[in-house]
PDB file of C-alpha atoms and ligand atoms in Angstrom:
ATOM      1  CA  UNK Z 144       4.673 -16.934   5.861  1.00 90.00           C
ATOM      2  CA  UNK Z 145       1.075 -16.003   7.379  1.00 96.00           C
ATOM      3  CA  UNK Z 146      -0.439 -12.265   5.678  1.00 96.00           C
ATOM      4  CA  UNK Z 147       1.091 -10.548   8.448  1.00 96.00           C
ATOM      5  CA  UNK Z 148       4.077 -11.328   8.418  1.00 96.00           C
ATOM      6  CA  UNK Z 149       3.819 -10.601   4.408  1.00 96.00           C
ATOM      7  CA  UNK Z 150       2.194  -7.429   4.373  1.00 97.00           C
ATOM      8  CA  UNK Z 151       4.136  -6.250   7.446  1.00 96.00           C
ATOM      9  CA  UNK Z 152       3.049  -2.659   9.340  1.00 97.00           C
ATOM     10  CA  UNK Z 153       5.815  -0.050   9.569  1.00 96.00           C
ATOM     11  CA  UNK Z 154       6.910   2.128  12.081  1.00 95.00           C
ATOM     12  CA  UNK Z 155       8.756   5.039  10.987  1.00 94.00           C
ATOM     13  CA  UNK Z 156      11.450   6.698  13.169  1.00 93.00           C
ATOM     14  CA  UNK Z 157       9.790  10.231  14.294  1.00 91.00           C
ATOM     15  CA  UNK Z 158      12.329  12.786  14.985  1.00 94.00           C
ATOM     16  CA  UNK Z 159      10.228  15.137  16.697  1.00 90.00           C
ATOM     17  CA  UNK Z 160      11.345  18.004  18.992  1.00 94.00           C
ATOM     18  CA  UNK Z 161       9.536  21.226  20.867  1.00 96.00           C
ATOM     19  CA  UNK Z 162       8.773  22.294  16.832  1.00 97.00           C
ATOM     20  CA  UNK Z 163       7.350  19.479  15.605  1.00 96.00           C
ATOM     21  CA  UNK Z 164       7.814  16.204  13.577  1.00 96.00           C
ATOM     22  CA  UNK Z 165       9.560  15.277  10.927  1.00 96.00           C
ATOM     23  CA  UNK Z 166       9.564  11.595   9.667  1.00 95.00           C
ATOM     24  CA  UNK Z 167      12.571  10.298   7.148  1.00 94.00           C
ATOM     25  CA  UNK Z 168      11.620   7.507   4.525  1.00 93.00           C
ATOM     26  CA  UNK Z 169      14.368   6.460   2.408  1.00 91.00           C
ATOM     27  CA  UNK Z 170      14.723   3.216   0.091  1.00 84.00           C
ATOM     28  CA  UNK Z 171      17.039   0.208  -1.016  1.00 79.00           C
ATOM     29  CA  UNK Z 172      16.826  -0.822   2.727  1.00 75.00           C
ATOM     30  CA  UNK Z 173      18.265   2.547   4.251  1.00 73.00           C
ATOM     31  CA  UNK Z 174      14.757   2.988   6.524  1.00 77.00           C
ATOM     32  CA  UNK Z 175      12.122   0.324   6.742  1.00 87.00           C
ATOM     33  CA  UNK Z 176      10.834   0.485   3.439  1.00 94.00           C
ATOM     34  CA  UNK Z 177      12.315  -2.951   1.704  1.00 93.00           C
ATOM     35  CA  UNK Z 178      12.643  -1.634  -2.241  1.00 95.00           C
ATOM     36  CA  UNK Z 179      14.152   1.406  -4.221  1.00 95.00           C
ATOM     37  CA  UNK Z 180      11.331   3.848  -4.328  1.00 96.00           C
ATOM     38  CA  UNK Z 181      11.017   4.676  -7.886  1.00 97.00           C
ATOM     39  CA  UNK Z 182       7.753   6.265  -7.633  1.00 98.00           C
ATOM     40  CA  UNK Z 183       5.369   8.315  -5.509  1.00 98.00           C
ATOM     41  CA  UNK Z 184       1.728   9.472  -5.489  1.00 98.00           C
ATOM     42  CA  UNK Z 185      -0.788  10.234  -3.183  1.00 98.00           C
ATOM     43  CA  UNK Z 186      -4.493   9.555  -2.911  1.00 98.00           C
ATOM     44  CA  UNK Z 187      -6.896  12.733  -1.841  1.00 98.00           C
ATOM     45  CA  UNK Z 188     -10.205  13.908  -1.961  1.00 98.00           C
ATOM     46  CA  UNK Z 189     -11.816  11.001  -1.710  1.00 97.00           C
ATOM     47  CA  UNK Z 190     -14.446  10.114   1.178  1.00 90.00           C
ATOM     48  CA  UNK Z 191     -16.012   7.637   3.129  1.00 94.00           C
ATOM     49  CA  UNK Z 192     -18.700   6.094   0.565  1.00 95.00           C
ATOM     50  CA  UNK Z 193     -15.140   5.773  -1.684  1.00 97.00           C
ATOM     51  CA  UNK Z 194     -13.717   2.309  -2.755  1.00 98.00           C
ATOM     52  CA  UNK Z 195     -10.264   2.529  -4.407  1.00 98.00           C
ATOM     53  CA  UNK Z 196      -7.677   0.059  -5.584  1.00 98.00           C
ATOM     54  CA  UNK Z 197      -9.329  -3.383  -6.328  1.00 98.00           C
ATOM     55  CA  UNK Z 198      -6.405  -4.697  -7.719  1.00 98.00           C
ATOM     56  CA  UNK Z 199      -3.328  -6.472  -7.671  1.00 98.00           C
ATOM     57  CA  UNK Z 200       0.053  -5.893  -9.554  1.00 98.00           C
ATOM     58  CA  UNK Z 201       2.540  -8.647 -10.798  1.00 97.00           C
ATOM     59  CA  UNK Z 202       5.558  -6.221 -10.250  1.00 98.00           C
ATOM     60  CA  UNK Z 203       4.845  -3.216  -8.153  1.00 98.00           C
ATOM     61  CA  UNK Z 204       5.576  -3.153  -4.378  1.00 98.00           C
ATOM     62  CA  UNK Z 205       3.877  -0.807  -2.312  1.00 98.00           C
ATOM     63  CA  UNK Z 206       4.446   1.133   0.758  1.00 97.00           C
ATOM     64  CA  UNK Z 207       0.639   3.143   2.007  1.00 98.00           C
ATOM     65  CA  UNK Z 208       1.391   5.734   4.589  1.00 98.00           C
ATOM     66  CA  UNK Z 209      -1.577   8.180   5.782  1.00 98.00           C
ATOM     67  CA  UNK Z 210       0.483  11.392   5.660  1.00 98.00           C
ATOM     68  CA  UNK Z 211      -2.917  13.264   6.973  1.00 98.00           C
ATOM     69  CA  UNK Z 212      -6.570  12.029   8.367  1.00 98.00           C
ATOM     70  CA  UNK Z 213      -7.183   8.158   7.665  1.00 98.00           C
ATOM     71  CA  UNK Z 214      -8.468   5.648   5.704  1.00 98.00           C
ATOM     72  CA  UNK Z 215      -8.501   1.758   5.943  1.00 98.00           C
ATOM     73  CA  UNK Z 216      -6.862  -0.648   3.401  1.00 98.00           C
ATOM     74  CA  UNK Z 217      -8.167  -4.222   3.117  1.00 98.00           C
ATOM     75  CA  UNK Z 218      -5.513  -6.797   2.071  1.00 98.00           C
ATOM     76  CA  UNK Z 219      -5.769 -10.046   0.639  1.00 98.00           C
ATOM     77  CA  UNK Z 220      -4.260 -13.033  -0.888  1.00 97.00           C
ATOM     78  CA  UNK Z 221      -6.973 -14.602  -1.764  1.00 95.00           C
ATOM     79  CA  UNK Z 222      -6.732 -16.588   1.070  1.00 95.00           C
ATOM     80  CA  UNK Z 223      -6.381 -14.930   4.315  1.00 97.00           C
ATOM     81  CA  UNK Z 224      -7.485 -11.299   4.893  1.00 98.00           C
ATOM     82  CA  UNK Z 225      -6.542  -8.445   7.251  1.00 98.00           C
ATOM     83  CA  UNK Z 226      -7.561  -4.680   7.501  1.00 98.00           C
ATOM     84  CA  UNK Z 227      -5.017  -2.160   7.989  1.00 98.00           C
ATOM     85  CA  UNK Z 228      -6.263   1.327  10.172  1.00 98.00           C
ATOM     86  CA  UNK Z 229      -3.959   3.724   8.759  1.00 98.00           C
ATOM     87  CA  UNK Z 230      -4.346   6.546  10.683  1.00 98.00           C
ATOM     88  CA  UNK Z 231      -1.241   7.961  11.962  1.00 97.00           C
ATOM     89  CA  UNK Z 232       1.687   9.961   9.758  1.00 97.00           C
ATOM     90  CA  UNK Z 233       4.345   7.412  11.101  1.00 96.00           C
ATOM     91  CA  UNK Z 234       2.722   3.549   9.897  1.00 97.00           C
ATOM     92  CA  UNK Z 235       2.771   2.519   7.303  1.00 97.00           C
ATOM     93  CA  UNK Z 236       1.934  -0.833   5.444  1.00 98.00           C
ATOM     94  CA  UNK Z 237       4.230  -2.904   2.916  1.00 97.00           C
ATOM     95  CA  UNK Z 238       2.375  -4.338   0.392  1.00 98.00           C
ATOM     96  CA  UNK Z 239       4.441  -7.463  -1.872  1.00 98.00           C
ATOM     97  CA  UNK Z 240       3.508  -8.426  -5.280  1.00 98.00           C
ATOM     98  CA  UNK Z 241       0.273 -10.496  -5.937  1.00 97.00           C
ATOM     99  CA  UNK Z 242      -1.595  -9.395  -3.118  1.00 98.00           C
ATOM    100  CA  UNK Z 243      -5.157  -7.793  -3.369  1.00 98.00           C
ATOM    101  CA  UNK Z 244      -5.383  -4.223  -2.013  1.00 98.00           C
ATOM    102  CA  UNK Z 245      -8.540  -1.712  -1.632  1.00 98.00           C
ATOM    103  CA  UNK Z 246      -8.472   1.601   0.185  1.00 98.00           C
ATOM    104  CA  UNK Z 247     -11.637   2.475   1.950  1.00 98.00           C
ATOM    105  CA  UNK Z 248     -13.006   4.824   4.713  1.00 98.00           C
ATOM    106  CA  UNK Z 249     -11.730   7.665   4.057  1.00 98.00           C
ATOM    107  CA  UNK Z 250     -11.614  10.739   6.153  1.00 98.00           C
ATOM    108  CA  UNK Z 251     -12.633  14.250   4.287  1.00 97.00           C
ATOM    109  CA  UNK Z 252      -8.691  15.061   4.693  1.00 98.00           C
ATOM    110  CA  UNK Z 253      -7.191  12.182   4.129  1.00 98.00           C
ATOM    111  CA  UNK Z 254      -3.962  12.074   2.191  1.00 98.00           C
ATOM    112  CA  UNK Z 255      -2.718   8.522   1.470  1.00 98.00           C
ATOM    113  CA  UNK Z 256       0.593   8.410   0.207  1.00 98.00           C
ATOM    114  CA  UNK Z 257       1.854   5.177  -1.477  1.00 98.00           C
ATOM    115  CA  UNK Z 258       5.449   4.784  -2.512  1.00 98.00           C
ATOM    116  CA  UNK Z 259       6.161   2.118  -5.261  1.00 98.00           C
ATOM    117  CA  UNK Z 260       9.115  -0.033  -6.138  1.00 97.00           C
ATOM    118  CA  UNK Z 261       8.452   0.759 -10.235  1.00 98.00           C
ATOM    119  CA  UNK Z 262       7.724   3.770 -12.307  1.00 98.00           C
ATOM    120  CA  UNK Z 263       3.821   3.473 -13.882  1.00 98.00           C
ATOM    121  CA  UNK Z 264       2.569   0.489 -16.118  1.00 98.00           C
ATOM    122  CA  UNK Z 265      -1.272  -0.901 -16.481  1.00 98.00           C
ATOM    123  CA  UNK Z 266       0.099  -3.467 -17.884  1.00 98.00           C
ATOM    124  CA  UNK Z 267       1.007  -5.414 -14.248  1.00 98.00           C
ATOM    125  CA  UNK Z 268      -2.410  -4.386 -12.776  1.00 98.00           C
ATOM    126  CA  UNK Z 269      -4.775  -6.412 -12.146  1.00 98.00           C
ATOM    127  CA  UNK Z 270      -8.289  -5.116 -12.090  1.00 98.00           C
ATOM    128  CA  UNK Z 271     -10.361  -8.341 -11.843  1.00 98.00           C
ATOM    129  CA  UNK Z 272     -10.562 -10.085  -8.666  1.00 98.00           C
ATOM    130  CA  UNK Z 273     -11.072 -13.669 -10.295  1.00 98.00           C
ATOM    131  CA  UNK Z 274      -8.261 -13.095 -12.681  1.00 98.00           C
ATOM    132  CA  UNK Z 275      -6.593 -12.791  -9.736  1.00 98.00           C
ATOM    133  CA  UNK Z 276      -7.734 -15.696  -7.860  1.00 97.00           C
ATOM    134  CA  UNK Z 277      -6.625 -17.819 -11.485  1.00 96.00           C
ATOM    135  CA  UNK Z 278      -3.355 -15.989 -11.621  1.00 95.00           C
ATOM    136  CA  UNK Z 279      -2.113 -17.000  -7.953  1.00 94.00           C
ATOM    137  CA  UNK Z 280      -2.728 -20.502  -8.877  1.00 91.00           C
ATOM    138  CA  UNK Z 281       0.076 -20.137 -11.629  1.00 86.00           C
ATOM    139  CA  UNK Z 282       1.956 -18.169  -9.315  1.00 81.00           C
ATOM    140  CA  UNK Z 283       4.908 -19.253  -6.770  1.00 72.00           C
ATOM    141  CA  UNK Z 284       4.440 -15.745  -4.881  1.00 67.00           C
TER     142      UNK Z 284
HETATM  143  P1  TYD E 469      -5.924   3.889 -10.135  1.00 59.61           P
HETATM  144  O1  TYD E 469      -4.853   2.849 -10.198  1.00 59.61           O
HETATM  145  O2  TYD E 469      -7.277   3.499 -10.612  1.00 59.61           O
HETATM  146  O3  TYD E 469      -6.072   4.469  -8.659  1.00 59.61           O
HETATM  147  P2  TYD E 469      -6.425   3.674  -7.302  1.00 59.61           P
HETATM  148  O4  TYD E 469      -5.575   2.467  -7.260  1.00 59.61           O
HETATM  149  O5  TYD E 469      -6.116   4.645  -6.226  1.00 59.61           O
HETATM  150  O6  TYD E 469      -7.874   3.347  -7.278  1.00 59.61           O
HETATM  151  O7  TYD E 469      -5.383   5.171 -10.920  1.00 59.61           O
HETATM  152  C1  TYD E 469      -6.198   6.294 -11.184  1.00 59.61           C
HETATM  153  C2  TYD E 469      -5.719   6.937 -12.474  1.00 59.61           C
HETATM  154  O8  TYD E 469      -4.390   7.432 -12.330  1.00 59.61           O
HETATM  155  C3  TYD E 469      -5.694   5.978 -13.649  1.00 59.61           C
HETATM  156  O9  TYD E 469      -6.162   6.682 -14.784  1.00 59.61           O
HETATM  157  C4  TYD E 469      -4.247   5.650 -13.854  1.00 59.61           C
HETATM  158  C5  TYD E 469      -3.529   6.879 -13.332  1.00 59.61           C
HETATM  159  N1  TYD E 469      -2.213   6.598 -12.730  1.00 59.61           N
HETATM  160  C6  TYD E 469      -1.066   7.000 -13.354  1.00 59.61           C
HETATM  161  O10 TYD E 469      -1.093   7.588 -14.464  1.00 59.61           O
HETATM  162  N2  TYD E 469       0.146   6.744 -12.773  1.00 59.61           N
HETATM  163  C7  TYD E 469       0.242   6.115 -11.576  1.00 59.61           C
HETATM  164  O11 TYD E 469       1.379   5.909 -11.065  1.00 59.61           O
HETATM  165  C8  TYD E 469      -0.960   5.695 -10.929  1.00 59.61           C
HETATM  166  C9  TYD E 469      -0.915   4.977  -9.612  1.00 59.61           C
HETATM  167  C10 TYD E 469      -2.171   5.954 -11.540  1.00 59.61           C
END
């Protein structure tokens, strides 16, 4: 399986009428998102000269959605590469274990939600990108 087809871009269901929109995300494989979301947070105030991420985790799925403005997530596993534009309330990106994420560009109102298949542990993060590189090589992800 190719990067893309890994880290696969969502398209959430918008159920807009005359008032507006309203988008549904539920998990355990009741919308698109492939997990049980046991966690959510979301990413804000950051701007364009901002780097985030730069890392990988050995447990955690991920689901990025720009709820507001945009940014750009760059996606690797350590072998391919592609660049994600999220910039609309209804994509989102699914991100597996052992991949290499960092969230980048952006805008002054960006809001970057990211729902996550476990609750909180550093432990499972990876933080250095040639730890990671020797990691995957133990890996069968
Ligand atoms: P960090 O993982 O560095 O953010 P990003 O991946 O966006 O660059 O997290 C920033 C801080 O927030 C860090 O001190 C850890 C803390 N944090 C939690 O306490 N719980 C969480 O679920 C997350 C994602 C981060």
């Amino acid at each position: 399986m190719n990067l893309k087809e890994k880290c696969r871009i969502l398209e959430f269901e918008d159920h807009g009428d005359d008032r507006g929109k309203l988008v549904v995300i539920e998990g355990d494989g009741y919308s698109e998102v492939p997990f049980d979301i046991k966690r959510v947070f979301y990413i804000y105030g950051s701007d364009e000269s901002i780097v985030r991420g730069k890392h990988a985790n050995t447990e955690s799925e991920f689901v990025l959605i720009n709820v507001a403005g945009k940014s750009k997530v760059r996606i690797t596993d350590g072998n391919e590469e592609i660049i994600v534009d999220l910039d609309r309330p209804k994509i989102g990106v699914y991100i597996p274990r052992m991949i290499w994420k960092e969230m980048y560009c952006f805008s002054k109102d960006s809001v970057l939600l990211v729902l996550a298949s476990t609750h909180y542990n550093s432990d499972e993060y990876i933080r250095d990108y040639d730890e990671y590189i020797e990691m995957l090589k133990h890996s069968s992800i």
